[in-house]
Short mmCIF file of C-alpha atoms in Angstrom, two decimals:
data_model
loop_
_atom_site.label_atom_id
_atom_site.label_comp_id
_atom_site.label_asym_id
_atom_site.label_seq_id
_atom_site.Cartn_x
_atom_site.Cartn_y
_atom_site.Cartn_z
CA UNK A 2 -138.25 56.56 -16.57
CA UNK A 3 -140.14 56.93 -13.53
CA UNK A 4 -139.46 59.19 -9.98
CA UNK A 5 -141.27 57.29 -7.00
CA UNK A 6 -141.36 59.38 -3.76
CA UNK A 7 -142.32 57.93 -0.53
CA UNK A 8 -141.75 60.64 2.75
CA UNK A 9 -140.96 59.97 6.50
CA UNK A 10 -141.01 63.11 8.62
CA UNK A 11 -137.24 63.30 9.68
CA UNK A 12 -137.15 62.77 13.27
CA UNK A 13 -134.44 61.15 15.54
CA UNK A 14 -137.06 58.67 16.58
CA UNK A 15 -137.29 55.93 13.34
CA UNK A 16 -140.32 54.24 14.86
CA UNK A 17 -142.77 57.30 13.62
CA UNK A 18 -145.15 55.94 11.19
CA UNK A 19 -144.93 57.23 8.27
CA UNK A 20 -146.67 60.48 6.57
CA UNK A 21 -147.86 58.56 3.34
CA UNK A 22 -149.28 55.06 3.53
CA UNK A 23 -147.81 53.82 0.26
CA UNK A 24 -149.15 50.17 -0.31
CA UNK A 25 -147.91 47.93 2.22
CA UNK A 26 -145.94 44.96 2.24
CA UNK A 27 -146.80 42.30 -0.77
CA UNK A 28 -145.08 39.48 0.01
CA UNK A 29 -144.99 38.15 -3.80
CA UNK A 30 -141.95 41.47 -3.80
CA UNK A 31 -140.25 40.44 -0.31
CA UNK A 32 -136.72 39.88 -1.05
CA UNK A 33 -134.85 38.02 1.75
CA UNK A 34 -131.87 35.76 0.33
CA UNK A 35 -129.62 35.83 -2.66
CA UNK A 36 -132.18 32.86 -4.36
CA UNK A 37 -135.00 35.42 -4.31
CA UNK A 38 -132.80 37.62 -6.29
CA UNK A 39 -132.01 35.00 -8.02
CA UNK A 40 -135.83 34.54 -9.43
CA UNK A 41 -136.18 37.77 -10.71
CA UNK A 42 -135.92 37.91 -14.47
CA UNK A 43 -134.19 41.40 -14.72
CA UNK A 44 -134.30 41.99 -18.62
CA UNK A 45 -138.21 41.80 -18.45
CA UNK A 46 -138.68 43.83 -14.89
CA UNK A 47 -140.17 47.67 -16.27
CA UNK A 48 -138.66 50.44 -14.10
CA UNK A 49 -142.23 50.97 -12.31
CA UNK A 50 -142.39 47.67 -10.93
CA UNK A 51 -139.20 48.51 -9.20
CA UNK A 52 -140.53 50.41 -6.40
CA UNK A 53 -143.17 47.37 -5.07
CA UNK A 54 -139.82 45.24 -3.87
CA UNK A 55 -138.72 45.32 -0.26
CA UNK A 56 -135.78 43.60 1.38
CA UNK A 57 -134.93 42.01 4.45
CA UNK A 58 -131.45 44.01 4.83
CA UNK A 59 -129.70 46.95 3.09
CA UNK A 60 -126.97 44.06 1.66
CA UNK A 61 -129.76 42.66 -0.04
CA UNK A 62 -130.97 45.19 -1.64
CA UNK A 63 -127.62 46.63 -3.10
CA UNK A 64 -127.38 43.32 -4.76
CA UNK A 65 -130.70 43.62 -6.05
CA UNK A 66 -129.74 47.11 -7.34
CA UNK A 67 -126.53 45.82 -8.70
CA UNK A 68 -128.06 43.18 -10.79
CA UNK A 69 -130.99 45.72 -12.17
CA UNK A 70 -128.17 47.83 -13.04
CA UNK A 71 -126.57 45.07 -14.54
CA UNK A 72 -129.34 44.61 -17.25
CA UNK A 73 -129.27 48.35 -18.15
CA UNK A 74 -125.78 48.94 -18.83
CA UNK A 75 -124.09 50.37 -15.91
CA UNK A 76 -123.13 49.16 -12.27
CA UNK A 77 -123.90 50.73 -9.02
CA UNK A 78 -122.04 51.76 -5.74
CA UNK A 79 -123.39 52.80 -2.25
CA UNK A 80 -123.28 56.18 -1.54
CA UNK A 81 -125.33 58.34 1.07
CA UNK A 82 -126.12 56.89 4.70
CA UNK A 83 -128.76 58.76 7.40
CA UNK A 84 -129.08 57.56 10.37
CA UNK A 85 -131.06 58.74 13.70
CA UNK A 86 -129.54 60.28 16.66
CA UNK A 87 -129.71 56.81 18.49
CA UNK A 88 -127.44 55.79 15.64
CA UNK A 89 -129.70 53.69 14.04
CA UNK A 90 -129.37 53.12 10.17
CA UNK A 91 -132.51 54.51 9.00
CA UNK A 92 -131.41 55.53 4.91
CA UNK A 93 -129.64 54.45 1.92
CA UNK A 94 -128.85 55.66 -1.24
CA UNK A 95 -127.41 53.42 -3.86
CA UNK A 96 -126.11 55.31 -7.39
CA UNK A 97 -124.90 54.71 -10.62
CA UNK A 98 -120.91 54.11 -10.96
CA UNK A 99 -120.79 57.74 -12.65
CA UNK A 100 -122.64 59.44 -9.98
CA UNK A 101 -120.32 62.55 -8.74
CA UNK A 102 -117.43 64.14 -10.35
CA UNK A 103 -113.92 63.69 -9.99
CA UNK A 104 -112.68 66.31 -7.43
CA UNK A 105 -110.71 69.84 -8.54
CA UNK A 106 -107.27 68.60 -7.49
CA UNK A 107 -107.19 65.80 -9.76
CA UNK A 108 -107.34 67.76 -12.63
CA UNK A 109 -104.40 69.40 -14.64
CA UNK A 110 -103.02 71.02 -17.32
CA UNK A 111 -99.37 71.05 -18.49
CA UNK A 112 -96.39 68.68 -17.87
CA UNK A 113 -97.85 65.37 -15.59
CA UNK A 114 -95.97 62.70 -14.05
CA UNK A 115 -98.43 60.18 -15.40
CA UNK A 116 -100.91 59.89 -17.68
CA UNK A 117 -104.61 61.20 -15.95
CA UNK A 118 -107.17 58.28 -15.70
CA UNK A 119 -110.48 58.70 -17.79
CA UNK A 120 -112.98 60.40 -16.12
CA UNK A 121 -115.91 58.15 -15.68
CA UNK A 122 -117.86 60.53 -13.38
CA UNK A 123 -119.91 62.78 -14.98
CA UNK A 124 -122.91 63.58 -12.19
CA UNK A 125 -125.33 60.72 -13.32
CA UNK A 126 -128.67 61.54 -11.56
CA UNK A 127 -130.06 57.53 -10.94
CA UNK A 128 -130.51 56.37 -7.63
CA UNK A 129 -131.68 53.86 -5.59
CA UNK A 130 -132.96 55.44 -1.81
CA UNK A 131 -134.18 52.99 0.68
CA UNK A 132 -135.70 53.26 4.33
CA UNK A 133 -136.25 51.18 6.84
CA UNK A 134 -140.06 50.42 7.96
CA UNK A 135 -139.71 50.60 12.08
CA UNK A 136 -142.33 48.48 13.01
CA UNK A 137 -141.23 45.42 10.44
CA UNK A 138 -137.95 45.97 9.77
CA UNK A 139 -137.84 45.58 6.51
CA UNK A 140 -136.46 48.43 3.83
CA UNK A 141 -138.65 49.76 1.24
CA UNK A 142 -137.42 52.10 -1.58
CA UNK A 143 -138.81 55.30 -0.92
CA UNK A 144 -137.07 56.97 -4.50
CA UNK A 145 -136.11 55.76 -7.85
CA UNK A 146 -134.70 57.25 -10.66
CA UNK A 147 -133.47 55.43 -13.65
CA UNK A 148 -132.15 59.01 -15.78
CA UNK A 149 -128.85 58.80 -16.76
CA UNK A 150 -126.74 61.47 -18.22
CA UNK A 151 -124.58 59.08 -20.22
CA UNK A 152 -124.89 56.70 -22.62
CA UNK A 153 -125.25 53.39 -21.05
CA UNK A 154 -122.96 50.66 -22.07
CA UNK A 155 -123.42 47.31 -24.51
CA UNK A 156 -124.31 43.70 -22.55
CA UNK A 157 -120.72 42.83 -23.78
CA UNK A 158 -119.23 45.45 -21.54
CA UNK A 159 -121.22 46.46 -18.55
CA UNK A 160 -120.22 42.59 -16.82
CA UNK A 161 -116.00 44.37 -17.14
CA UNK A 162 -117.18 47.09 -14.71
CA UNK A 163 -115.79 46.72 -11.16
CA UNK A 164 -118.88 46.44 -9.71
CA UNK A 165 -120.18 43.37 -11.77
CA UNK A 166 -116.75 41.76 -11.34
CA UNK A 167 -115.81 39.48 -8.24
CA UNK A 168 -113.85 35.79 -7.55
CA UNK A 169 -115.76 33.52 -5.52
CA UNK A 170 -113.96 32.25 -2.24
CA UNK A 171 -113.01 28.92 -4.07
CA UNK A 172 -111.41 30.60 -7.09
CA UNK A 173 -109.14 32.49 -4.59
CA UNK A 174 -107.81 29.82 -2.88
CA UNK A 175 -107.29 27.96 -5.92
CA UNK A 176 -105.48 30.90 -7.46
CA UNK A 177 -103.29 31.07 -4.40
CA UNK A 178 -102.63 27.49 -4.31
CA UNK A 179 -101.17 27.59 -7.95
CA UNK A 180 -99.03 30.89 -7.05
CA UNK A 181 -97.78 28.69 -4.07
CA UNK A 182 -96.72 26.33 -6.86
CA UNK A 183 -94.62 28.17 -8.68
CA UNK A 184 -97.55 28.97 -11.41
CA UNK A 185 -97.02 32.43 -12.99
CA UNK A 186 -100.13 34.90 -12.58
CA UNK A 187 -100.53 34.80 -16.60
CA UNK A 188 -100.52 31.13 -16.80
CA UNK A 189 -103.16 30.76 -13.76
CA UNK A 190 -105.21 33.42 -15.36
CA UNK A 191 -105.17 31.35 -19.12
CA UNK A 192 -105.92 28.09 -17.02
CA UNK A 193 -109.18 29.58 -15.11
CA UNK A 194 -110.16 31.08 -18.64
CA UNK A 195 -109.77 27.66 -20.20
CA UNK A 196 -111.44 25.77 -17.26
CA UNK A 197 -114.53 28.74 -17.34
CA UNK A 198 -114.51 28.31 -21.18
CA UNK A 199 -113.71 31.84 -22.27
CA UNK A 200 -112.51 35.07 -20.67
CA UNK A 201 -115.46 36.50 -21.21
CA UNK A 202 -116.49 34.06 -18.42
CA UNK A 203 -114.09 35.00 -16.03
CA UNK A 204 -115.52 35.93 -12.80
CA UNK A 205 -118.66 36.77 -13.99
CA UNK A 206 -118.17 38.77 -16.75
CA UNK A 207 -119.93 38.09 -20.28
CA UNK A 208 -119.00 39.71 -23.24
CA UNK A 209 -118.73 38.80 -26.65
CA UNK A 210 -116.73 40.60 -30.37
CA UNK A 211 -119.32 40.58 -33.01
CA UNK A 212 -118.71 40.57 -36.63
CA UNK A 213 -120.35 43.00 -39.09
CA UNK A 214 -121.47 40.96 -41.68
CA UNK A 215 -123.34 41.15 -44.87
CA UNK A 216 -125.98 38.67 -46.71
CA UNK A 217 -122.58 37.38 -48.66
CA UNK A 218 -120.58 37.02 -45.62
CA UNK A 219 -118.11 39.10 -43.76
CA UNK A 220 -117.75 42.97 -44.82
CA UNK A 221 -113.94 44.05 -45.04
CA UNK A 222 -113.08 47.07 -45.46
CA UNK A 223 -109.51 47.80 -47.76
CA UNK A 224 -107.16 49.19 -45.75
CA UNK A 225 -105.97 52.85 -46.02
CA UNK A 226 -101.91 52.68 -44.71
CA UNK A 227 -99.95 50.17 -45.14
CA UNK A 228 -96.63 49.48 -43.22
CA UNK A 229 -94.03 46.85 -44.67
CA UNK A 230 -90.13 45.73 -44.63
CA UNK A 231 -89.80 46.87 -48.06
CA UNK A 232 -90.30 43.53 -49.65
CA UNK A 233 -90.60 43.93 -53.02
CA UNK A 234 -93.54 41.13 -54.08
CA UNK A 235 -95.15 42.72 -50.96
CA UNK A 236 -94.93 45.92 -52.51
CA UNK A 237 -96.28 44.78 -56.12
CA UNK A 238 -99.44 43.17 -53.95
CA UNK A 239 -100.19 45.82 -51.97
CA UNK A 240 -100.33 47.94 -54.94
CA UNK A 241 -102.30 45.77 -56.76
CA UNK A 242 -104.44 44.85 -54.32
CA UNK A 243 -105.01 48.08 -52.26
CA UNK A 244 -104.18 50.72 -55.54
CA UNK A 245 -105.28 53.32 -52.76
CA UNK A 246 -103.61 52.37 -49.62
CA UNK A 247 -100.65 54.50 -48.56
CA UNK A 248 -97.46 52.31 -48.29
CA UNK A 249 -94.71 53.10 -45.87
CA UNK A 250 -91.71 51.28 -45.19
CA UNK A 251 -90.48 50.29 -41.71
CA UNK A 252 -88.48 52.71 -39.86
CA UNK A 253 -86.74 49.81 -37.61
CA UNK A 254 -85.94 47.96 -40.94
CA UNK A 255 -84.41 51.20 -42.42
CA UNK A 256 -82.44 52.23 -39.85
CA UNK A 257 -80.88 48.59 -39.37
CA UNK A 258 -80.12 49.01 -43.43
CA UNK A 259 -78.70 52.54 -43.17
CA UNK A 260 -76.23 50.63 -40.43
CA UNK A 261 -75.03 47.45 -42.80
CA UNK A 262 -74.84 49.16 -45.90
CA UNK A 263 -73.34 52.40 -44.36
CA UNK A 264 -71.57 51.15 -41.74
CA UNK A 265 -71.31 54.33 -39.73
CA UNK A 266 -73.04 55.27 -36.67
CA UNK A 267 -73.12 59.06 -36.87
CA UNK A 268 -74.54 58.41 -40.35
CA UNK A 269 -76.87 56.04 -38.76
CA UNK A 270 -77.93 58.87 -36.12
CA UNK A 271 -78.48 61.65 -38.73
CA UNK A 272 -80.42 59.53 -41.09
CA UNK A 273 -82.62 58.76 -38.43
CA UNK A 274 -83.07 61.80 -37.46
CA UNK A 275 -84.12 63.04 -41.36
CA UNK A 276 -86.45 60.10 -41.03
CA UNK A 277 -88.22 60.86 -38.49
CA UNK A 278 -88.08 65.04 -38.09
CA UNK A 279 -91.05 66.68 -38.63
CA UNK A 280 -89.77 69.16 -41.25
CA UNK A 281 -91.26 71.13 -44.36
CA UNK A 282 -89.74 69.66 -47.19
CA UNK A 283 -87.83 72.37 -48.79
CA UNK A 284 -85.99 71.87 -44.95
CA UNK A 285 -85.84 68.15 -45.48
CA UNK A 286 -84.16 68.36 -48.70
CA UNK A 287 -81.61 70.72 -47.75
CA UNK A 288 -80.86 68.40 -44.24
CA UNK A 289 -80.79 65.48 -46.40
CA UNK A 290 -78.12 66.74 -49.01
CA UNK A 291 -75.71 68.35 -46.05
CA UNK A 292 -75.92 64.99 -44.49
CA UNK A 293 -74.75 62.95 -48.06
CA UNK A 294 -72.05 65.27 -48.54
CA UNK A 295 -70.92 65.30 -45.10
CA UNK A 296 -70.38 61.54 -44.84
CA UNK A 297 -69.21 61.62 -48.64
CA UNK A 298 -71.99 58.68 -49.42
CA UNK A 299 -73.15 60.64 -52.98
CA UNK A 300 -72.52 57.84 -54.91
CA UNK A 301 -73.57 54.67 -52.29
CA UNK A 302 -76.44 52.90 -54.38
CA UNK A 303 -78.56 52.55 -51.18
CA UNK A 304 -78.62 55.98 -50.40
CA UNK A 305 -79.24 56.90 -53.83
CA UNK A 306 -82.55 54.32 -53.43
CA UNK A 307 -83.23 55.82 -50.42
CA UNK A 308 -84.33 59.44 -52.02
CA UNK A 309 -85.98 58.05 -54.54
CA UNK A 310 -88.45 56.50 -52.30
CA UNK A 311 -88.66 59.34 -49.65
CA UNK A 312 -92.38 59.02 -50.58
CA UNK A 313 -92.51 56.11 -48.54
CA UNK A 314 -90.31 56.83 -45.52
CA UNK A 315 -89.50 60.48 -44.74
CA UNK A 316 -92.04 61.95 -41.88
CA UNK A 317 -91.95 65.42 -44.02
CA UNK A 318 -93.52 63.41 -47.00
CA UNK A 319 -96.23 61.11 -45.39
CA UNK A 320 -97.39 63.83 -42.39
CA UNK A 321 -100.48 64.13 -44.24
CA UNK A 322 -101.26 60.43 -44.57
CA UNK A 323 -102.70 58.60 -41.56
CA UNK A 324 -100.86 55.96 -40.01
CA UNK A 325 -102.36 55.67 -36.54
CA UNK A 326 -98.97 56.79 -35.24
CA UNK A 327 -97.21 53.47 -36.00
CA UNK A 328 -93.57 53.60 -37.79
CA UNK A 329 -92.72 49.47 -37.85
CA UNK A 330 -93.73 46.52 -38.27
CA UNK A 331 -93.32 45.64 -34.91
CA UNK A 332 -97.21 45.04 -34.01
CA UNK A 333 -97.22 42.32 -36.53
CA UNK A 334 -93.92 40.69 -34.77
CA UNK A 335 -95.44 41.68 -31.01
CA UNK A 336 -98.21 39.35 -32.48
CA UNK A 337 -95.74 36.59 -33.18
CA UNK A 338 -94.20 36.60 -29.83
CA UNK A 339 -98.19 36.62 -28.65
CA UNK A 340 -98.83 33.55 -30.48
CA UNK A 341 -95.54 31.98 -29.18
CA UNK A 342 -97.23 31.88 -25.82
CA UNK A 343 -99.92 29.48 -26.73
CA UNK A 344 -98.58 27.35 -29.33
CA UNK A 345 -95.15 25.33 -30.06
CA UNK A 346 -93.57 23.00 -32.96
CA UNK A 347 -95.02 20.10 -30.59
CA UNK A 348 -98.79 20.01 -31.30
CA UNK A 349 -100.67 17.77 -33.64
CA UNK A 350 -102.86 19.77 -35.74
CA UNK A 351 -105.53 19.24 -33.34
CA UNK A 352 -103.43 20.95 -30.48
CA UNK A 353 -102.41 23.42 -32.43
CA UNK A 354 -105.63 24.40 -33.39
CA UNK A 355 -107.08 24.58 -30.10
CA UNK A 356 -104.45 26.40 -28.90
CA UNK A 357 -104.77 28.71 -31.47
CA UNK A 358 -107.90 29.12 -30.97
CA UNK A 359 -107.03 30.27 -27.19
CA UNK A 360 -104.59 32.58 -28.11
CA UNK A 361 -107.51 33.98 -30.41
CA UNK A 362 -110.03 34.30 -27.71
CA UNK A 363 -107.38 36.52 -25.58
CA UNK A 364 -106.88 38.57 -28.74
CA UNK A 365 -110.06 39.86 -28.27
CA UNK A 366 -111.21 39.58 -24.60
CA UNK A 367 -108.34 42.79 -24.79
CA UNK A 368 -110.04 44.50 -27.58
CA UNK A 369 -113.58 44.48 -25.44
CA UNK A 370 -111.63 45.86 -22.73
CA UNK A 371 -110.14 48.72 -24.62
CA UNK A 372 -114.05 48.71 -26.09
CA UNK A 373 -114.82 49.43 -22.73
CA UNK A 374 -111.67 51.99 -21.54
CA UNK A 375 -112.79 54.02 -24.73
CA UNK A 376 -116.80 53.99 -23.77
CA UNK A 377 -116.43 54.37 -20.05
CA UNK A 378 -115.57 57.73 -19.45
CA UNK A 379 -113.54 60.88 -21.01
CA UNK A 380 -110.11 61.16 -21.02
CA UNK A 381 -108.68 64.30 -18.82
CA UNK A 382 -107.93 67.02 -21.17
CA UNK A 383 -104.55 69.13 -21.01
CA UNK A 384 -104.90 72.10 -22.93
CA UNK A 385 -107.20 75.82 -22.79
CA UNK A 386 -109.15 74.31 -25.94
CA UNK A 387 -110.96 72.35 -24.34
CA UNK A 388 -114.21 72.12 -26.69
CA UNK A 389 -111.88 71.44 -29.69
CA UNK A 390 -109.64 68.83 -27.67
CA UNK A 391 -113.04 66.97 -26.43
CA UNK A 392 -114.34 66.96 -30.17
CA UNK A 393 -110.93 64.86 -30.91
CA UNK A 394 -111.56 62.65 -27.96
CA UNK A 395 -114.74 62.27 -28.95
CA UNK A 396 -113.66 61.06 -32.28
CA UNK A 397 -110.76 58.77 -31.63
CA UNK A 398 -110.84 55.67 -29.36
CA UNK A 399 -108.90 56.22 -26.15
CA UNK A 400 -105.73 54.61 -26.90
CA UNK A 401 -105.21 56.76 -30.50
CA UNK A 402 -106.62 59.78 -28.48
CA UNK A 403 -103.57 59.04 -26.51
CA UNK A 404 -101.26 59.16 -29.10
CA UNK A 405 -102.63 62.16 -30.46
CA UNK A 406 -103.04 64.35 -27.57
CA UNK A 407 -99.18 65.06 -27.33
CA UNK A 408 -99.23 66.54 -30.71
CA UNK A 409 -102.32 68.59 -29.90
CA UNK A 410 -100.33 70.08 -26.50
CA UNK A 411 -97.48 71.22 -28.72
CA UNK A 412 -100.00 72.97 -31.27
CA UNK A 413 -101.99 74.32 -28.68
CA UNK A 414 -98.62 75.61 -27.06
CA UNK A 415 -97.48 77.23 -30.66
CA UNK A 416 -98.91 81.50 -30.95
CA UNK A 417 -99.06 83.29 -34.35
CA UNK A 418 -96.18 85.77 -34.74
CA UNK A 419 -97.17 87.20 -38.19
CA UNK A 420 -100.04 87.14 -40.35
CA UNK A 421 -100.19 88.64 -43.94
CA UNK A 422 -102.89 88.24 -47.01
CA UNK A 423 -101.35 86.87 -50.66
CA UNK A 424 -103.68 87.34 -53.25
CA UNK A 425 -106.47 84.17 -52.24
CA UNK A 426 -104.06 83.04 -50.11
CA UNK A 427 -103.77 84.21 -45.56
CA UNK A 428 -99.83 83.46 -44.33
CA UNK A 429 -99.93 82.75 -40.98
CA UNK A 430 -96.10 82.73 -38.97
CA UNK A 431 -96.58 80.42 -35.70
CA UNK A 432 -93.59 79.31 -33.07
CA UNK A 433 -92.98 78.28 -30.13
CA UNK A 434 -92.09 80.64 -26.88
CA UNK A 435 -89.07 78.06 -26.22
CA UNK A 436 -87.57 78.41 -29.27
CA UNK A 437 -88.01 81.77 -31.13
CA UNK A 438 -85.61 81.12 -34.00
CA UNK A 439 -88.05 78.00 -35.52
CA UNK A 440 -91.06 78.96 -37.01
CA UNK A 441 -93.83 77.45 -39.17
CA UNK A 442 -95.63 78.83 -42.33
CA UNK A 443 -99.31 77.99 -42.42
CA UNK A 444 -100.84 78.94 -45.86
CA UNK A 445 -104.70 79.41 -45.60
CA UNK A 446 -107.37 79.79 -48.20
CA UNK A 447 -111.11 79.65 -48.42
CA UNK A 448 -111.29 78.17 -52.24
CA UNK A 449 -111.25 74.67 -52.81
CA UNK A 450 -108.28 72.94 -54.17
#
C-alpha cells in the first residue's frame, strides 16, 4: 500500500498553478472513454502505478476507480465534493463501500420492529481524491490509499455488491416488455439467467461455488444431526451409516400422529407443548405424566412409544445437541416444491436434465449470496454483552446468527438470584424479572467430567 500526496494551495481561484510540479501529463495514462478503461488489465496494475492515470471527467474516473476496486475485493461510492467560490468543481473523493459508519439513531437495543440490517460500514480508510488541472482540464489524483480495515471479499462475491451490479438499457426494456406480457418477475429473471448462461452472469456479476476436494475426489464430511419422519429403515441407515449423528424425529410428523392416533385436540395442544418446552427434565417428566393421566391415554400404544423415544423428540432431551434450530423435515420438502419449479413429468431425460441442472445453478447462486450477506458486514447487536455477542456473530454465518441471537437476548435478560458452593460443585439460581416464580439451576464446576 502506497499514500500519494499531490497539494494545491486552497484558493477560490482554481486556475493557480499548483505548489508541487508532480510529473505532468503522460499521455500513455490519459483516460478519456469507457474503451480506455476498457484496456487496462486491472489484476496486473500495482497500487503505485495508480497515481500516473488522469481522466478527461470525474465520471470517468469513478469508473476507473470502480473497476480497480473491482479486482481487489470491494466496490466504491463517491463521497466528498470541493468546489471554489465561483462554484466550480475543483475535488473529488471516491471511497470504499465501507467508508463511514452507520449513524447513532440506527442503532438499538431491546424489542425492534424489524430485524437491523448488517452493518457494512466500519470506517474503511481507502480513497480515491482527484483535482482538476485548470489550465488542461483534465483531473489528476492528487491521493491514494489502498488500506482497508476489513477483510476484502473473494472474486466470487465482490461482482454481488451494489456497486458492481447494473442492467444495461436493453435488458430493461426487455424486462419490461415481458412484465407487459403477463411474464412473472421470477420467470423473466430464470429466462435472462438462462439466456446469460448462469446467474452468476447476471448483470455483470461473476461468481462461482467451489468444491473442496481431495486427490480421491470430493471430501464429505458425516453429518452430526439428523432430522427424519421416523421411518424405520431410515432409522437402521442412519445408524449404521452415521453411528455418531444425533437423530431426531420430525416435530410436524409427530404432532400430525399425536392428532390420528389420539384424536383429541387439547391432547394435541399439550403434547406439543411438552415437545417443544424448554424444560429440565425432572419438569418434563412430571408435565408429561399429568398430561397422560389427564386425557386417560396410559395405556394408548403410541403414547407409550412416544416416551420411550423422548431421546429423539422432547426439546428437554436434545437441548444439548445441535440442530441448527430446525425441528422438521420441511427444508427437504421446501426443496421439492423448489425443484417443482423447473422440472415436470413432461421432459425427456434430456429436458429433465437440463432443467435440473437450472434449478441446480439457482441452488447455489443463493448460497453465494448468503456467502456474501454473512462476509459483508456485522450484524447489529441487541444486548450490553456486546464482546461476547460479536464473538457468536463472529462464529456463526448470518442467517444461524439470526436464529441464535433471540436465545442470547433472553439469557442476557436472565440475573442470578442465588449462588451457593456444593462440595466441587457452584449452584447458581437465575430468572427472569417478568416472571419471578420460574427459575433455573445452573450447576458449575472447574473439574473435568
Amino acid at each position: 500500500m502506497r499514500k500519494l500526496t499531490w497539494i494545491y494551495m486552497d484558493e477560490d481561484d482554481t486556475n493557480v498553478e499548483p505548489m508541487f510540479d508532480y510529473h505532468g501529463f503522460d499521455e500513455g495514462y490519459n483516460i478519456d472513454s469507457l474503451e480506455d478503461i476498457g484496456m487496462i488489465e486491472f489484476w496486473n496494475i500495482r497500487d503505485e502505478d495508480v497515481c500516473h492515470f488522469d481522466f478527461s471527467d470525474v465520471d470517468i474516473a469513478f469508473e476507473f476507480y470502480n473497476r480497480y476496486a473491482r479486482t481487489r475485493g470491494f466496490s466504491a461510492r463517491k463521497n466528498r465534493t470541493r468546489k471554489s467560490r465561483a462554484g466550480a468543481l475543483k475535488l473529488k473523493n471516491f471511497v470504499c463501500h465501507r467508508e463511514g459508519f452507520r449513524p447513532p439513531n440506527n442503532y438499538g437495543i431491546g424489542n425492534l420492529k424489524r430485524k437491523p440490517t448488517p452493518e457494512t460500514r466500519c470506517g474503511c480508510s481507502a480513497m480515491m481524491e482527484i483535482r482538476v488541472d485548470a489550465p488542461s482540464g483534465r483531473w489528476f489524483i492528487s491521493y491514494f490509499s489502498d488500506e482497508h480495515n476489513h477483510p476484502l471479499l473473494d472474486p466470487r462475491l465482490t461482482g454481488l455488491l451494489p456497486g458492481h451490479r447494473f442492467m444495461s438499457e436493453a435488458d430493461i426494456g426487455h424486462m419490461v416488455n415481458m412484465k407487459k406480457g403477463g411474464i412473472s418477475v421470477g420467470q423473466i429473471y430464470r429466462a435472462l439467467a438462462n439466456q446469460a448462461g448462469g446467474y452468476e452472469y447476471l448483470f455483470h456479476a461473476k461468481g462461482h461455488v467451489v468444491a473442496t476436494t481431495t486427490e480421491g475426489g470430493n471430501e464429505w464430511e458425516a453429518p452430526v444431526s439428523v432430522i427424519t419422519d421416523g421411518d424405520l429403515l431410515m432409522k437402521f441407515a442412519i445408524e449404521k451409516e452415521f453411528p455418531n449423528a444425533h437423530h431426531r424425529l420430525c416435530a410436524w410428523h409427530l404432532i400430525r400422529n399425536a392428532t390420528s392416533n389420539i384424536g383429541k385436540p387439547q391432547f394435541t395442544s399439550v403434547f406439543r407443548k411438552c415437545m417443544l418446552g424448554d424444560y429440565e427434565i425432572d419438569v418434563f417428566r412430571q408435565k408429561w405424566f399429568e398430561m397422560v393421566e389427564g386425557f386417560g391415554v396410559e395405556n394408548k400404544n403410541w403414547v407409550l412409544d412416544m416416551y420411550k423415544k423422548r431421546h429423539s423428540w422432547a426439546t428437554a432431551h436434545i437441548r444439548r445437541k445441535f440442530f441448527a434450530g430446525f425441528r422438521t423435515t420441511s427444508r427437504c420438502e421446501g426443496l421439492n416444491l423448489i425443484i417443482a419449479k423447473y422440472v415436470n413429468s413432461r421432459y425427456n431425460l434430456v429436458e429433465f436434465i437440463q432443467h435440473f441442472n437450472r434449478c441446480v445453478d439457482h441452488i447455489r447462486w443463493k448460497e453465494v449470496q448468503a456467502d456474501l450477506a454473512s462476509v459483508n458486514g456485522r450484524p447489529s447487536m441487541q444486548t450490553c454483552f456486546q464482546q461476547l455477542e460479536r464473538s457468536d456473530a463472529n462464529v456463526y454465518t448470518l442467517s444461524i446468527f439470526h436464529m441464535f441471537q433471540p436465545i442470547f437476548v433472553r439469557a442476557a435478560s436472565m440475573k442470578v438470584i442465588n449462588m451457593r458452593q456444593t462440595g466441587s460443585y457452584v449452584i447458581y439460581s437465575v430468572g427472569l424479572d417478568q416472571t419471578p416464580n420460574e427459575m433455573w439451576r445452573v450447576f458449575y464446576t472447574k473439574k473435568l467430567i
